[in-house]
CSV table of C-alpha atoms in Angstrom, one decimal:
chain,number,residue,atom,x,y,z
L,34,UNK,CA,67.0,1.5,-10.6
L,35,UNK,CA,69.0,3.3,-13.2
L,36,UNK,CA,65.3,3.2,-15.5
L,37,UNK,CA,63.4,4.9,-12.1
L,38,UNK,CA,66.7,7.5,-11.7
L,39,UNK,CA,66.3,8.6,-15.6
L,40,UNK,CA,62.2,9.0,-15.1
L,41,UNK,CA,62.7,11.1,-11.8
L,42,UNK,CA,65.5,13.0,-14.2
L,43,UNK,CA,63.1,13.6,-17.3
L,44,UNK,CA,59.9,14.5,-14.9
L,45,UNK,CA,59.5,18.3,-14.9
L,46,UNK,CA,59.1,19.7,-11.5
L,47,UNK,CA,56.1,20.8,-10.1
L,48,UNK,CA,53.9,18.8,-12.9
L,49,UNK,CA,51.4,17.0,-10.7
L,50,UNK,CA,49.8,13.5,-11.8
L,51,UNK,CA,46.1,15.2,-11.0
L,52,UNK,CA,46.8,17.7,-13.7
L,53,UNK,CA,47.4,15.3,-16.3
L,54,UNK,CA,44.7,13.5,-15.6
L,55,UNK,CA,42.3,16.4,-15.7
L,56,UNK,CA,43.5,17.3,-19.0
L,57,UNK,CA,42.7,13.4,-20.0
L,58,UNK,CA,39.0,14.0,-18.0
L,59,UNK,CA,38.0,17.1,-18.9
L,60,UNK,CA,39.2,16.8,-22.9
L,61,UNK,CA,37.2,13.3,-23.2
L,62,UNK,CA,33.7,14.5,-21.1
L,63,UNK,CA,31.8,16.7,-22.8
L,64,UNK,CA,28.2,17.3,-24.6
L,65,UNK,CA,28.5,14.1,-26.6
L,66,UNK,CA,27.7,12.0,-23.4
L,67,UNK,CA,24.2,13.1,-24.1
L,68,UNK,CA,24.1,10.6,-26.7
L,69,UNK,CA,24.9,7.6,-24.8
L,70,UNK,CA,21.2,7.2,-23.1
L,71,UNK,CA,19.6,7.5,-26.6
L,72,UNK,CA,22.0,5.1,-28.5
L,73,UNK,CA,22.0,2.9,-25.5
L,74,UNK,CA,18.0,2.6,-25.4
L,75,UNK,CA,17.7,-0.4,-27.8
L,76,UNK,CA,20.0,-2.4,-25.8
L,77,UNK,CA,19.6,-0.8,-22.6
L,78,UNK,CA,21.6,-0.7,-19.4
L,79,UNK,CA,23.1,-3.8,-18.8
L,80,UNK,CA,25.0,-4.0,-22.5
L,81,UNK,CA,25.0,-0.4,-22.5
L,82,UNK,CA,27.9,-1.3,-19.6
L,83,UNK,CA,29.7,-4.1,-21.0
L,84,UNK,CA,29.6,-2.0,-24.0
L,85,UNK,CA,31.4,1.5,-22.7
L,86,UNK,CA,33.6,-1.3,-20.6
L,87,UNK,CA,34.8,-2.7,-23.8
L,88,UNK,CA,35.1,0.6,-25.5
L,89,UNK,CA,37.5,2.1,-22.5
L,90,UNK,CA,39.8,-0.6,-23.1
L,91,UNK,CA,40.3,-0.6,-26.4
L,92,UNK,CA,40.5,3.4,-26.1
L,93,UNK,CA,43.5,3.2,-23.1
L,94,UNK,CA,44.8,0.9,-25.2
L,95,UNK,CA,44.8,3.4,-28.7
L,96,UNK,CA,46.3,6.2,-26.7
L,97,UNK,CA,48.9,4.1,-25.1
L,98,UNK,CA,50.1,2.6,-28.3
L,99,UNK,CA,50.2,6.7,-29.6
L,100,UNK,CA,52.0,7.2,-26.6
L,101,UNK,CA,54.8,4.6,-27.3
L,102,UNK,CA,55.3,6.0,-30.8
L,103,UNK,CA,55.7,9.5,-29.3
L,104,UNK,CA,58.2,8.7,-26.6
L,105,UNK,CA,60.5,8.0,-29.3
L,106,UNK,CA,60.6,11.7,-30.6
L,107,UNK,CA,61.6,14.2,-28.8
L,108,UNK,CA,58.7,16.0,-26.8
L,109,UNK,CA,56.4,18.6,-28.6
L,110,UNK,CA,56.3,16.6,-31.8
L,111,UNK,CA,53.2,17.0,-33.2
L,112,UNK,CA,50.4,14.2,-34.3
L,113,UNK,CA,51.4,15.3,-37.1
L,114,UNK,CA,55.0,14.8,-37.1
L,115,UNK,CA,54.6,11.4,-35.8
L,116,UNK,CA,52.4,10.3,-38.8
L,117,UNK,CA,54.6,11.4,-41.4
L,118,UNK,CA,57.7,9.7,-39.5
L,119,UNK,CA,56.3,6.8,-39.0
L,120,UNK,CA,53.3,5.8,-42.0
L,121,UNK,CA,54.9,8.7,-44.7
L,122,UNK,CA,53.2,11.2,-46.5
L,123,UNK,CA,49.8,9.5,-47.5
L,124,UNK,CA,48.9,8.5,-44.1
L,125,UNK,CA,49.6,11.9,-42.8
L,126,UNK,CA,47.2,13.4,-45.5
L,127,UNK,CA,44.6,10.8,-43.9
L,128,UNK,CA,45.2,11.5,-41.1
L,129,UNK,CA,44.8,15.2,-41.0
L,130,UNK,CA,41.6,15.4,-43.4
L,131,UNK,CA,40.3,13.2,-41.0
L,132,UNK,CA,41.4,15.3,-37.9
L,133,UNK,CA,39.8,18.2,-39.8
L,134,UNK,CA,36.6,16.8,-40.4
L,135,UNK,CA,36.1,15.3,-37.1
L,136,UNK,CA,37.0,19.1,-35.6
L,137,UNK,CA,34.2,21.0,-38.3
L,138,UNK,CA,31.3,17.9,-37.8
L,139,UNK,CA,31.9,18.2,-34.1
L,140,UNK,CA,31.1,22.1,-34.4
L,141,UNK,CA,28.7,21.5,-36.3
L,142,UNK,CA,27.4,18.7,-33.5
L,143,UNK,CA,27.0,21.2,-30.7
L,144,UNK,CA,25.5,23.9,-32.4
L,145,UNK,CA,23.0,21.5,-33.1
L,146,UNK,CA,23.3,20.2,-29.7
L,147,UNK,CA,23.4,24.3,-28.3
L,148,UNK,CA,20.4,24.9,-30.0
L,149,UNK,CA,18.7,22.6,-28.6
L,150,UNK,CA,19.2,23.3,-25.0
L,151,UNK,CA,19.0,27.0,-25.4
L,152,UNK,CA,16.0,26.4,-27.1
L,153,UNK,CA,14.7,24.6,-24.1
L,154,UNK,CA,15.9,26.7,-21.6
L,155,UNK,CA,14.1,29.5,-23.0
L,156,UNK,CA,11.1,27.7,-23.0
L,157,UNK,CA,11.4,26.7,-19.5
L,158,UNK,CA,11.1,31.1,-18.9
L,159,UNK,CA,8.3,31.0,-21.3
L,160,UNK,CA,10.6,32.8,-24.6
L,161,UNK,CA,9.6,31.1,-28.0
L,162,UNK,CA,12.2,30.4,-30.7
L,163,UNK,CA,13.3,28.7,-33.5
L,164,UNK,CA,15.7,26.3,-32.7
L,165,UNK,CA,18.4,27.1,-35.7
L,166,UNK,CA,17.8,30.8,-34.2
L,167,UNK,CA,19.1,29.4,-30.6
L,168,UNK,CA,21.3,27.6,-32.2
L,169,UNK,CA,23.0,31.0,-34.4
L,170,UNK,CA,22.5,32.8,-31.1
L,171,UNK,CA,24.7,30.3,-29.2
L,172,UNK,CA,27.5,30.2,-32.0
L,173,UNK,CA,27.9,34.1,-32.3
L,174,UNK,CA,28.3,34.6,-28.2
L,175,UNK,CA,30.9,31.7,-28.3
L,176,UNK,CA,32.5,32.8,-31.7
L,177,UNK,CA,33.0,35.9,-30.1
L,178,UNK,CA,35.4,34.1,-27.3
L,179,UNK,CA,37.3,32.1,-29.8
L,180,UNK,CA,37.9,35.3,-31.7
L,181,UNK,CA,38.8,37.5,-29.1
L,182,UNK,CA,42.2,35.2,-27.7
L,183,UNK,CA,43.1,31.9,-26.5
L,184,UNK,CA,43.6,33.1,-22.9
L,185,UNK,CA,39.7,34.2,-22.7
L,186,UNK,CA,39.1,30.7,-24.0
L,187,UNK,CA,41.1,29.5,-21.4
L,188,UNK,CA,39.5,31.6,-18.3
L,189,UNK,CA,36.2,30.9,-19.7
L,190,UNK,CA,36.6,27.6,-19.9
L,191,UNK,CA,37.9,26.6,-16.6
L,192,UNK,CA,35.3,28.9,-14.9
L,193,UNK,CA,32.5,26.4,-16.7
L,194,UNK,CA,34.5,23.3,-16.2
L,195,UNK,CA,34.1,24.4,-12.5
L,196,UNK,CA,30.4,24.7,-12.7
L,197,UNK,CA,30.1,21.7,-14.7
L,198,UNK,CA,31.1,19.9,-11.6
L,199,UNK,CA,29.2,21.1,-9.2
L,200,UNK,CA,26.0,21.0,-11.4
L,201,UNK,CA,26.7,17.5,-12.5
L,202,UNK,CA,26.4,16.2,-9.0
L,203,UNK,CA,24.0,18.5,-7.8
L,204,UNK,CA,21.6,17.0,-10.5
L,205,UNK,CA,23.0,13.8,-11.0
L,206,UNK,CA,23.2,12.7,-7.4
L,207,UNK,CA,19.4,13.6,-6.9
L,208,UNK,CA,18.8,11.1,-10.0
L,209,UNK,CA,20.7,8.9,-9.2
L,210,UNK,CA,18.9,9.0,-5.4
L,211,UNK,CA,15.4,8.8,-7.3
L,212,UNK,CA,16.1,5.7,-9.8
L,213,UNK,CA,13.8,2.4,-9.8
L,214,UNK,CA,15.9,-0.1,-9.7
L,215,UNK,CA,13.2,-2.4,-11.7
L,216,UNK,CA,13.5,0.3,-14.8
L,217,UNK,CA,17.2,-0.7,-15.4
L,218,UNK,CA,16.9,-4.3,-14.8
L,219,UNK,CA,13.7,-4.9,-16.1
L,220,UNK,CA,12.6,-2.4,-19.1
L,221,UNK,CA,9.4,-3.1,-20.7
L,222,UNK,CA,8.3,-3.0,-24.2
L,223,UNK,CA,10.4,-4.5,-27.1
L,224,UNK,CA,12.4,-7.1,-25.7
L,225,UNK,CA,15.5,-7.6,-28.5
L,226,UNK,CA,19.1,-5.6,-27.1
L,227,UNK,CA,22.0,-7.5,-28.1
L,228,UNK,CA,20.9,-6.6,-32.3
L,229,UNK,CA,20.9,-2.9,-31.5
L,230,UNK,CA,24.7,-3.0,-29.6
L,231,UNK,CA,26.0,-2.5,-32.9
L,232,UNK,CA,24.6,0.9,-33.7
L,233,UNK,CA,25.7,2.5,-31.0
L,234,UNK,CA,29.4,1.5,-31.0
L,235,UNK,CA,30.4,5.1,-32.8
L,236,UNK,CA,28.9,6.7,-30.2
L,237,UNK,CA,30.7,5.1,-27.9
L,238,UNK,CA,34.1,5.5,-28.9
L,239,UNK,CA,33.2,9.4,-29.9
L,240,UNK,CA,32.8,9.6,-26.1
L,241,UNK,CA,36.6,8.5,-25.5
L,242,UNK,CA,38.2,10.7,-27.6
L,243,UNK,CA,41.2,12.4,-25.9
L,244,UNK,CA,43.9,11.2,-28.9
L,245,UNK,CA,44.9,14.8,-29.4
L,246,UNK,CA,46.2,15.5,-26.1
L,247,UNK,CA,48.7,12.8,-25.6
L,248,UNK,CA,51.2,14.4,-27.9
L,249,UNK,CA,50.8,17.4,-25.3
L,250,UNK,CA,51.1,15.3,-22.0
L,251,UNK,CA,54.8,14.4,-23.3
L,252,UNK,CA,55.9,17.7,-24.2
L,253,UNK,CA,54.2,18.3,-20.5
L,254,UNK,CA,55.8,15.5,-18.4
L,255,UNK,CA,58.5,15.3,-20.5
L,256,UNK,CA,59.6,11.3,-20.9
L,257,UNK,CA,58.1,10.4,-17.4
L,258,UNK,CA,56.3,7.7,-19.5
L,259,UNK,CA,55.2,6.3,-16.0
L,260,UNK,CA,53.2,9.5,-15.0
L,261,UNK,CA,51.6,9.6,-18.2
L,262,UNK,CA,50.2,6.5,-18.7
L,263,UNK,CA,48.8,6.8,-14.9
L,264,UNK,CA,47.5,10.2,-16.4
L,265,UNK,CA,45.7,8.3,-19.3
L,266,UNK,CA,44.4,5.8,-17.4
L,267,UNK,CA,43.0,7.8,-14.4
L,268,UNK,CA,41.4,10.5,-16.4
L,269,UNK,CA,40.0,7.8,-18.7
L,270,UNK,CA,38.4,5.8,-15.6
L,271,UNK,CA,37.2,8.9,-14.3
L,272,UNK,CA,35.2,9.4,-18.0
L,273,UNK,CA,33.8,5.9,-17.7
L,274,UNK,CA,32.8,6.3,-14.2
L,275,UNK,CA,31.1,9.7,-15.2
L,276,UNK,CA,29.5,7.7,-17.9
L,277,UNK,CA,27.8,5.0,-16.1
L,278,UNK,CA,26.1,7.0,-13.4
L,279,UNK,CA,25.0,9.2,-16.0
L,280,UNK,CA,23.6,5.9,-17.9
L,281,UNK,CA,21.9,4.8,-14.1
L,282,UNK,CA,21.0,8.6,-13.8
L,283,UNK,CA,19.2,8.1,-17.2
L,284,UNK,CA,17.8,4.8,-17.2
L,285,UNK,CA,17.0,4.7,-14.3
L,286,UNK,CA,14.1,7.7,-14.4
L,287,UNK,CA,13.4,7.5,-18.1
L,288,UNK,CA,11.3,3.9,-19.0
L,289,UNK,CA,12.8,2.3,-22.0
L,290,UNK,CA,9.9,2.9,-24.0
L,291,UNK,CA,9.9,6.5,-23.9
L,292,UNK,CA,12.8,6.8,-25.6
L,293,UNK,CA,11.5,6.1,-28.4
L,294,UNK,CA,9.8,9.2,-28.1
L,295,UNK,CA,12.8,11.0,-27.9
L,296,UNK,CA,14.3,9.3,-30.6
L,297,UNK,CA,11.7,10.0,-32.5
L,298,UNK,CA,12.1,14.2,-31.9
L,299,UNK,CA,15.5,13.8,-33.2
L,300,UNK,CA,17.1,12.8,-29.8
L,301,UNK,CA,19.0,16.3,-29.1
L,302,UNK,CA,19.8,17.3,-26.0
L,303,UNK,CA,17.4,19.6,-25.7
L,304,UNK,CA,14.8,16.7,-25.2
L,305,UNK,CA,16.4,14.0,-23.1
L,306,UNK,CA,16.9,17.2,-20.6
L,307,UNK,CA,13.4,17.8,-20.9
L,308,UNK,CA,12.4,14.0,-20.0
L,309,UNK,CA,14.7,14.0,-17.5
L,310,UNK,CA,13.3,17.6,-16.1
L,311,UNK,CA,9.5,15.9,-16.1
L,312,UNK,CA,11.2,13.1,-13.2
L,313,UNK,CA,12.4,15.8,-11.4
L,314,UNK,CA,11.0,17.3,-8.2
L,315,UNK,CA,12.5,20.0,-7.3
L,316,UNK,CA,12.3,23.2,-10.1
L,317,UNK,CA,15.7,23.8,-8.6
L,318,UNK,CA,17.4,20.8,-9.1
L,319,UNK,CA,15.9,20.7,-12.4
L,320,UNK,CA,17.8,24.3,-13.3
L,321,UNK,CA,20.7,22.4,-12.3
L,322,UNK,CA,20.5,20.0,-14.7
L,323,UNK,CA,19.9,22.3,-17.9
L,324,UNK,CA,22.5,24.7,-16.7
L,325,UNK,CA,25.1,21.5,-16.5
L,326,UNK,CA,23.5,20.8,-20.5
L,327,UNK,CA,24.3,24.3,-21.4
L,328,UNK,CA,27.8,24.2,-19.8
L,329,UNK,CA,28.7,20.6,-21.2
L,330,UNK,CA,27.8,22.0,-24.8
L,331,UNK,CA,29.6,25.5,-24.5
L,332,UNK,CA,32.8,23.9,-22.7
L,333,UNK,CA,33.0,21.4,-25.6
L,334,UNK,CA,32.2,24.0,-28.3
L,335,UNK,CA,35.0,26.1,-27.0
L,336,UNK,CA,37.3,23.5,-26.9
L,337,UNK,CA,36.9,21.8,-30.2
L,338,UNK,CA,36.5,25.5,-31.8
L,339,UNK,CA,39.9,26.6,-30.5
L,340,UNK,CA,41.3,23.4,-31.8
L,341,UNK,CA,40.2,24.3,-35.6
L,342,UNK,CA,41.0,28.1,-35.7
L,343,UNK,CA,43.9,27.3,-34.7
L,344,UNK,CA,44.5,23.9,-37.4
L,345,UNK,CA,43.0,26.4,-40.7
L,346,UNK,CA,44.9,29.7,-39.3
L,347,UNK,CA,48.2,27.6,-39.6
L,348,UNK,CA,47.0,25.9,-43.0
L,349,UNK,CA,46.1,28.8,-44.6
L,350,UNK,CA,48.7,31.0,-42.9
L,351,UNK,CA,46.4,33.5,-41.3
L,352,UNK,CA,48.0,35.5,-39.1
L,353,UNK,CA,47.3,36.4,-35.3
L,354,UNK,CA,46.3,40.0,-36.6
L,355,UNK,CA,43.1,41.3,-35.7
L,356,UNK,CA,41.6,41.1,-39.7
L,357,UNK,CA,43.7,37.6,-39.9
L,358,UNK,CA,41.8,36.3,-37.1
L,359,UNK,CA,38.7,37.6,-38.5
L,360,UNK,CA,39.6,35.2,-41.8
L,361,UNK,CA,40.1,32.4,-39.6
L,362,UNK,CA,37.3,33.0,-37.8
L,363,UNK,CA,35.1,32.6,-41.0
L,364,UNK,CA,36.2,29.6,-42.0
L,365,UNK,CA,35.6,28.5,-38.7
L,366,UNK,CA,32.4,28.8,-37.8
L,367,UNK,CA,30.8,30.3,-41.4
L,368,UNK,CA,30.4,26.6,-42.9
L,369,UNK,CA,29.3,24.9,-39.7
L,370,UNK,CA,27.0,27.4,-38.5
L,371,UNK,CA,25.3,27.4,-42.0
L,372,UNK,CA,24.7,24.0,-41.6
L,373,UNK,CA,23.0,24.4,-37.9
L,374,UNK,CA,20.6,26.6,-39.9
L,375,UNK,CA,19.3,24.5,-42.1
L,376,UNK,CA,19.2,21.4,-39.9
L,377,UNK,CA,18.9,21.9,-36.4
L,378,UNK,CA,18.4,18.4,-35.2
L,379,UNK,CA,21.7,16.7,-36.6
L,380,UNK,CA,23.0,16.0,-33.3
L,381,UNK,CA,23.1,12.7,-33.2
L,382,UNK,CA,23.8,12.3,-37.1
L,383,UNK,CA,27.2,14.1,-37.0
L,384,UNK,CA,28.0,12.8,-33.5
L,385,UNK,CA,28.2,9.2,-35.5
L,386,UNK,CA,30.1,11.1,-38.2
L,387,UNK,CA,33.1,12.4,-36.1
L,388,UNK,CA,33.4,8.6,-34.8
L,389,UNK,CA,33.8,7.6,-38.3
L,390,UNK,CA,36.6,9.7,-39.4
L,391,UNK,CA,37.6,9.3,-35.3
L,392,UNK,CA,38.2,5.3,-36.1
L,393,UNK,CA,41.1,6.6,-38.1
L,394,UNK,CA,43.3,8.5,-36.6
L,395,UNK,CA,42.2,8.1,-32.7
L,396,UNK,CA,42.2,4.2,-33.5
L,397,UNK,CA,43.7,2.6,-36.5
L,398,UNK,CA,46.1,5.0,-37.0
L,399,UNK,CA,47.9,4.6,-33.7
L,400,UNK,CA,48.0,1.1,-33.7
L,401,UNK,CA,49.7,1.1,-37.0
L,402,UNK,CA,52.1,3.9,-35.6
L,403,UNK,CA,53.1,1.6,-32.6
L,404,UNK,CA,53.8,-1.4,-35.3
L,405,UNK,CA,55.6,0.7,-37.7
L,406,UNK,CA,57.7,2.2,-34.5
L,407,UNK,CA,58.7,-1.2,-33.2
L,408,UNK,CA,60.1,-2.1,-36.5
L,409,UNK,CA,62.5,1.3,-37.1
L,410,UNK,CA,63.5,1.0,-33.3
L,411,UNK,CA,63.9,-2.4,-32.7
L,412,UNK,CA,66.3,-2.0,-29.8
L,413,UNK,CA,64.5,0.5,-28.2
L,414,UNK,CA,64.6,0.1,-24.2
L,415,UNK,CA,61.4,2.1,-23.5
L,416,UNK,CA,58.0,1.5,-22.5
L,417,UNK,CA,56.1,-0.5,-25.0
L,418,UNK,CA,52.0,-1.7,-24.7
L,419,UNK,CA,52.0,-5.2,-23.4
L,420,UNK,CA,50.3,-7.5,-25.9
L,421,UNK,CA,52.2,-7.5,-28.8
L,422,UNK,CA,50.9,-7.6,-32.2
L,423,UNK,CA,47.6,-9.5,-31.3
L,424,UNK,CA,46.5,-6.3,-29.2
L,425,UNK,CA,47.6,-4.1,-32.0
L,426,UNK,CA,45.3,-6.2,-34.4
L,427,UNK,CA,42.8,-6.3,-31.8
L,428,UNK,CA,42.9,-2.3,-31.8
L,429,UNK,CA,42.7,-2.1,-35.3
L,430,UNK,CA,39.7,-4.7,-35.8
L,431,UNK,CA,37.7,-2.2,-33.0
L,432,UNK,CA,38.4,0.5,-35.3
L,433,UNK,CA,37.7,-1.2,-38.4
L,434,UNK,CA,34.0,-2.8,-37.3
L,435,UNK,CA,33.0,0.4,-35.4
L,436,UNK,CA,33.0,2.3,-38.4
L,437,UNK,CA,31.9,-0.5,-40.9
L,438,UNK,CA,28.9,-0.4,-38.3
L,439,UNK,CA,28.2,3.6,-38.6
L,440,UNK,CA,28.5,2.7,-42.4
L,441,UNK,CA,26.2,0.0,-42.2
L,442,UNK,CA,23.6,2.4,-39.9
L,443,UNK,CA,23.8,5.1,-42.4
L,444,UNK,CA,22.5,2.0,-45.1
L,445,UNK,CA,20.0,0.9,-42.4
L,446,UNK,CA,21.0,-2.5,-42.6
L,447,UNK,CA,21.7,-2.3,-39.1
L,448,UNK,CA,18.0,-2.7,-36.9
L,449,UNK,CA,17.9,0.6,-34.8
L,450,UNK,CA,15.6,1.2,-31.8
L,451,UNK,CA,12.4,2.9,-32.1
């Protein structure tokens, strides 16, 4: 009773559990669930589940174990803070280059993945253009927002967030109306899945990445640990059901053996939305899907964006000036955007790349946190991630084989659908 009374006492009034969870939700779906169909092809639907199933979990249980380290500081300590704390100063170097990198390859992931559905949706109104020209056109509109404040991020933002909802449904629930049932169950052509599961395990947990926001739900909820782990686990449930309708949506319209057509165009988004469009009916519907495509990739490039101007303006120590936001600006999107120039189709590429360096510190990292913090607070009272050590090592081993396997993929040593 005296536990509930303290929780009721450190739960800031007016914060709502929906809110929290929507943070969760909207931080972890984004353009990089255009992957999942593509990757997922070689095994196809049925592993494609059990594998995002598997994924969730160990996920929940990554950001739960980050959670328990936090609760022991006070609220609005940083990732940061907590690594240094708890692993010392090489682990928080780690750590952050590997934050960093995840934040610039991302960028660089979705003007790639921008490109691609700009280009299309020109082409859908009969405009011609190079895709890396899309692709600079997209960056310097959305640049633009970034540079101008954090509050136009913010309104812009939520207005797309909104429109990515009704879009998604408007779309999705027609495909999902029109799938063949025998398409999901029974594909055709090259009859080997379980070999190509391992491939697209970074894609997977690149799709549950929502690490960063947990040291903000605390200073948010305060130490209401109770509403934020319902938080975590709502708005991660609501990703994974996003996920597999979108995977039914998919599969469902698209045979197996077609992918390997998209595959074989680089697999942007650009070109599963223009499969998808082919199964489509209605011209209408159909512009509902590629305006969700463009939303999903400007909402995530916004978000990610804001994330590193603001990370490099603090480690260089640009100021909020109008020529220091300028500097940051170009070091934001200069590198990056030079890269969506001279590859266009590196989508899926650095997609894989951000779940690399994202094995580390949305994964291994805070499981070895959580151990470190049960040893220098042995007493502690608080919540702590049932399991024990085995689900810490359990955590860890995810971490550790799904980025051995993007290693391994990179090597080809891994077979890959085609």
């Amino acid at each position: 009773m005296a536990n509930h009374m303290n929780a009721v006492k450190n739960k800031p009034v007016g914060k709502s559990l929906l809110g929290g969870a929507m943070i969760i939700a909207g931080t972890t779906v984004g353009a990089g669930m255009f992957s999942l169909p593509v990757v997922g092809s070689g095994m196809w639907f049925g592993y494609s589940i059990l594998m995002l199933l598997g994924i969730w979990f160990c996920m929940l249980m990554s950001g739960l174990l980050l959670l328990e380290t936090n609760l022991h500081f006070e609220p609005g300590a940083s990732f940061d803070t907590l690594t240094k704390e708890t692993l010392g100063q090489f682990w928080r170097i780690v750590n952050g280059v590997s934050i960093a990198f995840v934040l610039y390859i991302l960028t660089y992931a979705y003007i790639s993945g921008g490109g691609s559905i700009v280009n299309h949706s020109l082409q859908g109104m009969g405009i011609e253009l190079p895709q890396s020209v899309a692709g600079l056109v997209f960056t310097v509109v959305l640049a633009c927002i970034v540079l101008i404040s954090t509050k136009a991020v913010d309104r812009i933002t939520t207005i797309m967030l909104g429109g990515m909802i009704i879009t998604f449904f408007l779309a999705i629930g027609n495909l999902l109306i029109e799938i063949d049932v025998t398409k999901l169950l029974e594909p055709d052509g090259n009859q080997r899945f379980i070999p190509y599961l391992w491939v697209a395990l970074p894609f997977g947990l690149a799709s549950f990445g929502y690490h960063g926001n947990v040291p903000s739900l605390v200073k948010y909820y305060g130490k209401d640990s109770s509403t934020i782990i319902k938080a975590i686990f709502v708005g991660t449930f609501i990703a994974l059901i996003i996920y597999v309708c979108w995977l039914v949506a998919t599969m469902g319209n698209i045979p197996r053996s077609q992918f390997s057509e998209i595959i074989a165009q680089g697999g942007n988004m650009g070109v599963l939305v223009g499969a998808l469009s082919k199964v489509m009916e209605s011209s209408w519907l159909n512009s509902m899907l590629t305006l969700f495509a463009n939303l999903a990739v400007a909402s995530s490039f916004l978000g990610v964006t804001l994330g590193l101007f603001d990370y490099l303006a603090d480690l260089f120590g640009f100021d909020d000036s109008r020529s220091g936001r300028m500097k940051t600006a170009i070091v934001t999107f200069v590198p990056p955007t030079v890269f969506g120039l001279l590859f266009p189709d590196g989508f899926l590429i650095a997609i894989g790349f951000a779940a690399l360096a994202a094995t580390v510190w949305a994964v291994i990292v805070p499981a070895l946190m959580a151990y470190k913090s049960r040893q220098l607070f042995p007493n502690h009272q608080g919540f702590r991630v049932f399991g024990g050590t085995p689900l810490i090592i359990l955590v860890v081993l995810f971490g550790v084989v799904t980025g051995a396997c993007h290693l391994l993929a990179m090597a080809n040593l891994l077979p890959q659908f085609s």
